[in-house]
mmCIF file of C-alpha atoms in Angstrom:
data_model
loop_
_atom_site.group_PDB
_atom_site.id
_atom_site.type_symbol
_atom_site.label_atom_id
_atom_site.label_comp_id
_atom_site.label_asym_id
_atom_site.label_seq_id
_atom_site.Cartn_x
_atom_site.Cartn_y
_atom_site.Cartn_z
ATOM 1 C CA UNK N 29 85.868 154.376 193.475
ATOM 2 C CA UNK N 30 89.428 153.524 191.971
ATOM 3 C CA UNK N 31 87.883 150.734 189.540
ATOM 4 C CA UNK N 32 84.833 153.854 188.748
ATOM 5 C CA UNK N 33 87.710 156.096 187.455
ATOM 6 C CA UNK N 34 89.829 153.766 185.776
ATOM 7 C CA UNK N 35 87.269 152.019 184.002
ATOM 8 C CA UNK N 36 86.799 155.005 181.460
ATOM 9 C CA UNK N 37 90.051 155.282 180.776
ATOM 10 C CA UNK N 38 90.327 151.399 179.621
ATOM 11 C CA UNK N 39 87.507 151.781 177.814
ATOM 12 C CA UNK N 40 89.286 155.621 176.198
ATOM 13 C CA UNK N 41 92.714 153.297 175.478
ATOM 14 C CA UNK N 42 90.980 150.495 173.858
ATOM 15 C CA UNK N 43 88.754 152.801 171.597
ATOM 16 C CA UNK N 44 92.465 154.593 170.913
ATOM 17 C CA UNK N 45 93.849 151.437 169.247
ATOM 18 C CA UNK N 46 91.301 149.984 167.873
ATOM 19 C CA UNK N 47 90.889 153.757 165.790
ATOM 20 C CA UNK N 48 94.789 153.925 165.399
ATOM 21 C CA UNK N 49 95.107 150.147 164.341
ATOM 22 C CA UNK N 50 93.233 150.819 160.903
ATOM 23 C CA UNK N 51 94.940 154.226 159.960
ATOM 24 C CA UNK N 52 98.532 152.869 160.493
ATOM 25 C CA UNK N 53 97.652 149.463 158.895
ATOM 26 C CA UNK N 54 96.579 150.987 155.543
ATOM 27 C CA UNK N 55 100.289 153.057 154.445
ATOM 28 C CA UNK N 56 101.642 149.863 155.194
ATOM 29 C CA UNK N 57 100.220 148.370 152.904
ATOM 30 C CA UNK N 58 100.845 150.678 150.374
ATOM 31 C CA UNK N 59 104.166 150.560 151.403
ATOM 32 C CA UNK N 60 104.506 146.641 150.778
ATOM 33 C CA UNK N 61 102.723 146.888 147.659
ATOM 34 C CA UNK N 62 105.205 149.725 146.214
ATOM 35 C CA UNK N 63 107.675 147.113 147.247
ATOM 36 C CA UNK N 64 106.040 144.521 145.369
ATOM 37 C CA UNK N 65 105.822 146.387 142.612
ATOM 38 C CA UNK N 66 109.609 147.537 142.192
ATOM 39 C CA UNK N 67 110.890 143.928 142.698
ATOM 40 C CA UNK N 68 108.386 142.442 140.238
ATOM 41 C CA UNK N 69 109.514 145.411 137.759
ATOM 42 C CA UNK N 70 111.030 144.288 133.984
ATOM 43 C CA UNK N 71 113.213 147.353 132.843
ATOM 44 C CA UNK N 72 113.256 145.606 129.583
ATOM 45 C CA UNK N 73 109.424 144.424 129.135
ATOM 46 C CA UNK N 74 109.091 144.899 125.208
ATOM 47 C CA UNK N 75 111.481 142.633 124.995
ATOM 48 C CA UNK N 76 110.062 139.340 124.638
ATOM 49 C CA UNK N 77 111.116 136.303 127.645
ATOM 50 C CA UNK N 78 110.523 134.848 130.594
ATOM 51 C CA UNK N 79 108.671 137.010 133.370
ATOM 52 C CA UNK N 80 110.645 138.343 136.654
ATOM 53 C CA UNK N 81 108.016 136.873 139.105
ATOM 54 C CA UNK N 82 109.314 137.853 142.401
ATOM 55 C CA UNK N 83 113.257 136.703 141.465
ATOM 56 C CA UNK N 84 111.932 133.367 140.854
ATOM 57 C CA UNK N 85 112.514 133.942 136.681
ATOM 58 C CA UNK N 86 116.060 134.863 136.634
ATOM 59 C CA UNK N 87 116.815 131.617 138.976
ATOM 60 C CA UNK N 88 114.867 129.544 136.650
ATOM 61 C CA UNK N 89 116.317 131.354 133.497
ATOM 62 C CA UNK N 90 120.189 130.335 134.974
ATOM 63 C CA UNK N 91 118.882 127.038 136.251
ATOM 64 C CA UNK N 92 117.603 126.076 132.466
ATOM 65 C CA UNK N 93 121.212 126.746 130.918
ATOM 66 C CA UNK N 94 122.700 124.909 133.693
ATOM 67 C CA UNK N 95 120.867 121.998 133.131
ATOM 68 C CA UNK N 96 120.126 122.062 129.245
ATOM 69 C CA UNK N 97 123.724 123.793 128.253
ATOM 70 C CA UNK N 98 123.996 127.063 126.678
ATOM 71 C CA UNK N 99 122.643 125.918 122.959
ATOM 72 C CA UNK N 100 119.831 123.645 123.989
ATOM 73 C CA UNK N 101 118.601 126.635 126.521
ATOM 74 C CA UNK N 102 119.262 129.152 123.238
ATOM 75 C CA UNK N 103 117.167 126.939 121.265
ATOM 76 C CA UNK N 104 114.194 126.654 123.662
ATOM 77 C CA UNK N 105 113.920 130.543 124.024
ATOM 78 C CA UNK N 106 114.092 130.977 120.533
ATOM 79 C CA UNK N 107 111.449 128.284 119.701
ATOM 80 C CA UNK N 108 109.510 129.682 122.948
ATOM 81 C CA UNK N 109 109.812 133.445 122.327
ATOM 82 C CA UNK N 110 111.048 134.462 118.730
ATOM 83 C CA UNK N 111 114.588 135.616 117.266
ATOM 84 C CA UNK N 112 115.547 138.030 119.824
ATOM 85 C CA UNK N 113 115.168 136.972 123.790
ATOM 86 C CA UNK N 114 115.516 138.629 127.276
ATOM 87 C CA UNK N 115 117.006 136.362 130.119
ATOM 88 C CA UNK N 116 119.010 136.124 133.384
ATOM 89 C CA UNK N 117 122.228 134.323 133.669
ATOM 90 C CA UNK N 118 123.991 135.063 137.144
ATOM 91 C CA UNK N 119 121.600 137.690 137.388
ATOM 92 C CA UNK N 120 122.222 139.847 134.584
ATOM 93 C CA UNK N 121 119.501 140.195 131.837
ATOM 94 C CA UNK N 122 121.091 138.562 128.609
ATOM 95 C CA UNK N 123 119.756 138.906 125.198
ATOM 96 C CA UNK N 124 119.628 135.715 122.964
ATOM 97 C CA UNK N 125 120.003 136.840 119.030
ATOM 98 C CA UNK N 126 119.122 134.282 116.366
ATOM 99 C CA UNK N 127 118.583 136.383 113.896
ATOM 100 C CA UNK N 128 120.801 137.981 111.315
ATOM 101 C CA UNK N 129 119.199 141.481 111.202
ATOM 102 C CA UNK N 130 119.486 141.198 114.971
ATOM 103 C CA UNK N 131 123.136 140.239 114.872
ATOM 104 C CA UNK N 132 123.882 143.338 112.632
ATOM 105 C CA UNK N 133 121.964 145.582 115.164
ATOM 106 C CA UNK N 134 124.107 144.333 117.648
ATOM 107 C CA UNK N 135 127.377 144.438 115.001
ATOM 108 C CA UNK N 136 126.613 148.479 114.007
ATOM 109 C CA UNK N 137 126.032 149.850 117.526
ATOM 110 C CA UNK N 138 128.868 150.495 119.934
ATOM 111 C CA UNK N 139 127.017 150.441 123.385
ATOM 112 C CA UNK N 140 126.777 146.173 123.161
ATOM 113 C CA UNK N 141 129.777 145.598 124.926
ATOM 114 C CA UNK N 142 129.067 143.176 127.859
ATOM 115 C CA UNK N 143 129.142 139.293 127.190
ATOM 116 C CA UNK N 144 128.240 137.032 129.613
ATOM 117 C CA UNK N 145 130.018 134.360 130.987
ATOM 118 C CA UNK N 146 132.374 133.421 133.827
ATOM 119 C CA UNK N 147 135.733 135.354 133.482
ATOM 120 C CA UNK N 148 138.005 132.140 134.840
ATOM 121 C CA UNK N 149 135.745 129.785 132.224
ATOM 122 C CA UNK N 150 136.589 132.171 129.613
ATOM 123 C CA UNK N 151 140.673 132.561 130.189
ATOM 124 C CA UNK N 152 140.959 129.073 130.299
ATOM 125 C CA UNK N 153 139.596 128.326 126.914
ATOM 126 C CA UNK N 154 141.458 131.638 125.769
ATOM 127 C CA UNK N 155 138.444 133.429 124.962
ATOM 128 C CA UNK N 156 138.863 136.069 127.728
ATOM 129 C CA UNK N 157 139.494 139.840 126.480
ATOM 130 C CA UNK N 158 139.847 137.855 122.350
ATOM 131 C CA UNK N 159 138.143 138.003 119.229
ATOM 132 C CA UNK N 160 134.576 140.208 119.758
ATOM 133 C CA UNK N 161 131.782 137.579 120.956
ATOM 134 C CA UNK N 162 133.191 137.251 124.557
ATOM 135 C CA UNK N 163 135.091 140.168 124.543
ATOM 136 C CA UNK N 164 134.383 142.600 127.271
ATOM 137 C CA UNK N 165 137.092 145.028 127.133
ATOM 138 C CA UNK N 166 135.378 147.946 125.426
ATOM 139 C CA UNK N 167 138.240 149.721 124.062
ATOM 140 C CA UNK N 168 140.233 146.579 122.191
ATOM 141 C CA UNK N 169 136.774 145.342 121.249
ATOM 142 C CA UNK N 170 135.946 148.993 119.227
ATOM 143 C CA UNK N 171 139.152 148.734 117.890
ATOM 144 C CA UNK N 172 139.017 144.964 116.127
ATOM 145 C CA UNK N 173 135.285 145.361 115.634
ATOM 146 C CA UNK N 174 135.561 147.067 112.110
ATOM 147 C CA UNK N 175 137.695 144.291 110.583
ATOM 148 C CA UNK N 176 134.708 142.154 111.395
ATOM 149 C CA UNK N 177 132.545 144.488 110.624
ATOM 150 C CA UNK N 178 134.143 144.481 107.090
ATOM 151 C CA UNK N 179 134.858 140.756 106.732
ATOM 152 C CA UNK N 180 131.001 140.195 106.970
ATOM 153 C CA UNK N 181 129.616 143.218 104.517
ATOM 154 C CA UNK N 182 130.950 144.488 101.245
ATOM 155 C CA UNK N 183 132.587 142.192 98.820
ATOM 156 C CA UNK N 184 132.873 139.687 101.056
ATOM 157 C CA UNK N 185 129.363 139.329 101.472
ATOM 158 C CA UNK N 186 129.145 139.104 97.711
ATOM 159 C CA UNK N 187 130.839 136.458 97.577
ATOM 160 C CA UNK N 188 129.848 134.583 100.494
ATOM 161 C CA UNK N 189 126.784 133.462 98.168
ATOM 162 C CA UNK N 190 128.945 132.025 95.321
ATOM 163 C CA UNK N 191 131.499 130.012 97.956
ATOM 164 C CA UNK N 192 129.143 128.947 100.196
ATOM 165 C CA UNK N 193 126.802 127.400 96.996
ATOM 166 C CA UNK N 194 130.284 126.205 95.639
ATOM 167 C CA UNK N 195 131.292 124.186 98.706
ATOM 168 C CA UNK N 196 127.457 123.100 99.518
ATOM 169 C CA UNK N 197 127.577 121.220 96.297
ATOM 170 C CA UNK N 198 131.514 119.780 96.656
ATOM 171 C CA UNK N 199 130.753 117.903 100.045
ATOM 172 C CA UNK N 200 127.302 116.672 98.662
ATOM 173 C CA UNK N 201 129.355 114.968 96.048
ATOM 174 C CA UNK N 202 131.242 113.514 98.985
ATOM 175 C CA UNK N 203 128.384 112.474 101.023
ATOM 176 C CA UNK N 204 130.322 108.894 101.512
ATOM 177 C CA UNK N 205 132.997 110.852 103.980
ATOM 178 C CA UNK N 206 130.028 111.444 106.333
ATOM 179 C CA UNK N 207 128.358 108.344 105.457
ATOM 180 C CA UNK N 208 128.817 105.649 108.521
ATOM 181 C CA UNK N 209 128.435 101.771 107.946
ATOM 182 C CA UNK N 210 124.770 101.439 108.467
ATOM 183 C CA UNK N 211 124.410 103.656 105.399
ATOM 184 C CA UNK N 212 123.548 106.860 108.047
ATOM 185 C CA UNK N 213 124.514 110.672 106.727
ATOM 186 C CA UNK N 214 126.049 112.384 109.717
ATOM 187 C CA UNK N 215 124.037 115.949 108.592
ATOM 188 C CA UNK N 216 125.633 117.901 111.846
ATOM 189 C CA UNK N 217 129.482 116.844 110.762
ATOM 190 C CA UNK N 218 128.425 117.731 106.854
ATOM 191 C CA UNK N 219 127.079 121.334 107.793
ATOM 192 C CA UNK N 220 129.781 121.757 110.296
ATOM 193 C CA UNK N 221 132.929 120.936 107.168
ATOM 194 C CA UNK N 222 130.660 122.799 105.083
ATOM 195 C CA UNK N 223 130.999 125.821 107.383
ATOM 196 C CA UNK N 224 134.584 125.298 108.168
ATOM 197 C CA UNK N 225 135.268 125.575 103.806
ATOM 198 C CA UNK N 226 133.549 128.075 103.371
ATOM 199 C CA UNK N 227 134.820 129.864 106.388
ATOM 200 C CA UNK N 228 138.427 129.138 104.925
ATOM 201 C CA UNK N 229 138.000 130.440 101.372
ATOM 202 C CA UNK N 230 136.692 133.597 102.661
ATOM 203 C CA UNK N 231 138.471 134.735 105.954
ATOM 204 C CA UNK N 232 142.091 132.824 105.181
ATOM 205 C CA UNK N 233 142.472 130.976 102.152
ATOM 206 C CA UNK N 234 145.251 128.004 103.458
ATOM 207 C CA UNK N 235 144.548 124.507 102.923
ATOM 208 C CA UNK N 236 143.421 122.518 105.977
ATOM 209 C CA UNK N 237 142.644 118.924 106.664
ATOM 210 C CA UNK N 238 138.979 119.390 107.574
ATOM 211 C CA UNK N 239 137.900 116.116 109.375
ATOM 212 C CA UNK N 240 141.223 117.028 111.873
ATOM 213 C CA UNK N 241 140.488 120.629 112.505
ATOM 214 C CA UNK N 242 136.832 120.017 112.839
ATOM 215 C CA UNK N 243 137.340 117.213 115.705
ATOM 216 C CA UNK N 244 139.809 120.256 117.275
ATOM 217 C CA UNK N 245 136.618 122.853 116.853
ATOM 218 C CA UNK N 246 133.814 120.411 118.443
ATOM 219 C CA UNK N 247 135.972 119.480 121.081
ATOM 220 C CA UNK N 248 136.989 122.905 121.714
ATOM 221 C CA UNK N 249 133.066 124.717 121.897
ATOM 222 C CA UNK N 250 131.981 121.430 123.956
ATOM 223 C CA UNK N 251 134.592 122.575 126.539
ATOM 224 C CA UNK N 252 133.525 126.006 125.978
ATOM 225 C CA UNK N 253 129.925 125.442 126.701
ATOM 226 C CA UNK N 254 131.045 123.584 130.010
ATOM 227 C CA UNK N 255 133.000 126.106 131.469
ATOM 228 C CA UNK N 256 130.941 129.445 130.078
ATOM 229 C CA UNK N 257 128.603 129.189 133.423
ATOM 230 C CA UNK N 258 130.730 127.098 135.968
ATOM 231 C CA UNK N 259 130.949 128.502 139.280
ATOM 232 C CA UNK N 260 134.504 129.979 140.237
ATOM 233 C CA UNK N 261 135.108 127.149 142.908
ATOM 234 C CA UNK N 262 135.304 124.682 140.009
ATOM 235 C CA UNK N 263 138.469 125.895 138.595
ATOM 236 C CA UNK N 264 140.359 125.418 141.707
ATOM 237 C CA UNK N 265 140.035 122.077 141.263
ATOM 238 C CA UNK N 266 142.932 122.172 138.288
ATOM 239 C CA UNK N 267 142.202 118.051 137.216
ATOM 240 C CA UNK N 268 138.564 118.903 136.390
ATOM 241 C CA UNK N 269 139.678 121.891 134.125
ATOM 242 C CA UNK N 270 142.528 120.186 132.418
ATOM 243 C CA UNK N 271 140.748 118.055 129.423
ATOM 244 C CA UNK N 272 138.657 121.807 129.127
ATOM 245 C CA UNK N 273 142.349 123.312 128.842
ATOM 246 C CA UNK N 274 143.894 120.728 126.429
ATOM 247 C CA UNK N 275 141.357 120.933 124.085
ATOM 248 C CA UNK N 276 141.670 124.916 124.387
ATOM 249 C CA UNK N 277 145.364 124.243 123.347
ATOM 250 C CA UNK N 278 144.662 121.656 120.679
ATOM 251 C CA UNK N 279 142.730 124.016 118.781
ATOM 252 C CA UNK N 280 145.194 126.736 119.044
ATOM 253 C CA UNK N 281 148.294 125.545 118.300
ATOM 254 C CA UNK N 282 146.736 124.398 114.678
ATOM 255 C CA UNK N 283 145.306 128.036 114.509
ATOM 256 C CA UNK N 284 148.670 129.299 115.288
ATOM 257 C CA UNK N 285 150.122 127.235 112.804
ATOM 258 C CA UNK N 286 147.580 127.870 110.001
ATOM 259 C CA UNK N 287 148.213 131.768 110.657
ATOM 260 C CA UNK N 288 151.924 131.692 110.129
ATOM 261 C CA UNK N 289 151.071 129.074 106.823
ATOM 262 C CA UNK N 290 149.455 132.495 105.926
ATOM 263 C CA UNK N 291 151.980 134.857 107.131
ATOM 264 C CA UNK N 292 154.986 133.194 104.904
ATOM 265 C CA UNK N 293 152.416 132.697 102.272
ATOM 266 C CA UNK N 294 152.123 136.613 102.268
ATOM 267 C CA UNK N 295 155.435 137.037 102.442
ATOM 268 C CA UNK N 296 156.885 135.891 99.424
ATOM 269 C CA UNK N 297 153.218 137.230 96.752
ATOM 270 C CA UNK N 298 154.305 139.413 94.343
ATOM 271 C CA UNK N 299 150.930 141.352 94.708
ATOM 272 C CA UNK N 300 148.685 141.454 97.284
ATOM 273 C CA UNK N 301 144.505 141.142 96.234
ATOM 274 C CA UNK N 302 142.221 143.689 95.226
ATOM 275 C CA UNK N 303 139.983 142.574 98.366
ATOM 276 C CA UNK N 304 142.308 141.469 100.635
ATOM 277 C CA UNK N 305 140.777 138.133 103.353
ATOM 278 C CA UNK N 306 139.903 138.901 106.816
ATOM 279 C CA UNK N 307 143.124 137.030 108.118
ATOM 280 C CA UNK N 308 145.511 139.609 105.758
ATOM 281 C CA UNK N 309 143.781 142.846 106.820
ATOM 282 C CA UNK N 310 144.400 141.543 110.618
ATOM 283 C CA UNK N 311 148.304 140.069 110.101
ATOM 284 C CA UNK N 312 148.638 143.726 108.716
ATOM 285 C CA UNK N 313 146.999 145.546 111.089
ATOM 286 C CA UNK N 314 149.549 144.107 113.538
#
């Protein structure tokens, strides 16, 4: 009689599951799906790059500029996805600009503020809170911004043209200075004196012995590019940063001692230019 009455009630229970199973399996699906969908979700999807895929991009995106170092990664996006590229490094979604109409974008709007790059990689090549690339103190960046601003528009775009054509043709007609004994032109050092001339005549206008200040520069952006995305721990080992800090230093004190070459040089002019050079407006500014 006992096993009569209970059977129905075994048979009520099971038909009770297996009708509640279905009904509470379907909003949990839903529910992982919605979940799916807001981790696999690209705030900045018109802008071309590498997809999100589950997290697995960004660690892939950070793993590429680990291993290829920041301008062989830069190049590869570029090639891979145009002039102006959305990434991740340390999580963040970082823009890659190659191209100038991108860079003046960037240059006339005020809400680009944010750099990347690790803060303890930056202060020990003294890039930290300086200049306006790396700079990601908002209020000291607005305020030095315009002198760049105005050192790359204006006249001094006008004549960018002339000097740069100018001191194109001068180091061609020293080709043998770049020339090595097997008769091979070293093109990267050429564009790279070429640059630093023409980067001279325009911004500070002191003469310069280009094959030392050039070694200073290359030694001092190769140090630069190994500390940008090095992990904090590394810089508590002080002998691993030191060569990185050196060549920080190298460059400079020759800086420092170009800029007071100018300094004394604008000291004793009768009368200052019409246009005055990017490194007069900012030793005035001061």
């Amino acid at each position: 009689m006992v096993l009569e009455t209970l059977n129905p009630m075994h048979y009520n229970i099971t038909s009770l599951v297996q009708d509640t199973v279905p009904v509470a399996t379907v909003p949990i699906l839903l529910l992982m799906c919605f979940l799916f969908l807001i981790w696999n979700h690209e705030e900045t999807s018109s802008i071309p790059g590498p997809g999100y895929c589950m997290g697995i991009g960004p660690l892939i995106s950070h793993g590429r500029f680990l291993w290829m170092g920041v301008g062989n990664a830069c190049n590869y996006y570029n090639k891979t996805y145009g002039d102006f590229v959305r990434v991740w490094i340390s999580g963040e979604e970082t823009f890659i600009i190659s191209k100038s109409s991108s860079v003046f974008h960037v240059m006339k709007h005020w809400h680009y503020v944010s750099r990347f790059g690790s803060k303890l990689g930056l202060q020990c090549i003294g890039m930290y809170e300086n200049g306006i690339i790396f700079n990601n103190n908002p209020a000291h960046w607005k305020e030095i911004r315009p002198f760049f601003t105005k050192a790359l528009s204006g006249p001094g775009l006008v004549r960018m043209i002339a000097i740069c054509v100018e001191s194109t043709v001068d180091h061609l007609d020293k080709l043998g200075e770049v020339t090595t004994e097997l008769g091979n032109i070293n093109v990267l050092n050429l564009m790279r004196r070429i640059m630093l001339d023409t980067s001279n005549k325009l911004f500070l206008g002191i003469p310069l012995d280009e094959n030392a200040i050039v070694l200073k520069i290359q030694n001092y952006f190769d140090a630069w590019q190994a500390l940008l995305l090095k992990p904090d721990i590394f810089f508590k080992i002080s002998w691993l940063c030191k060569k990185y800090e050196d060549a920080a230093k190298d460059l400079k004190g020759a800086m420092e001692t170009l800029i007071e070459q100018k300094r004394q040089k604008l000291s004793t002019v009768e009368k200052l230019d019409e246009h005055m050079d990017f490194a007069s407006q900012l030793i005035f500014a001061q």
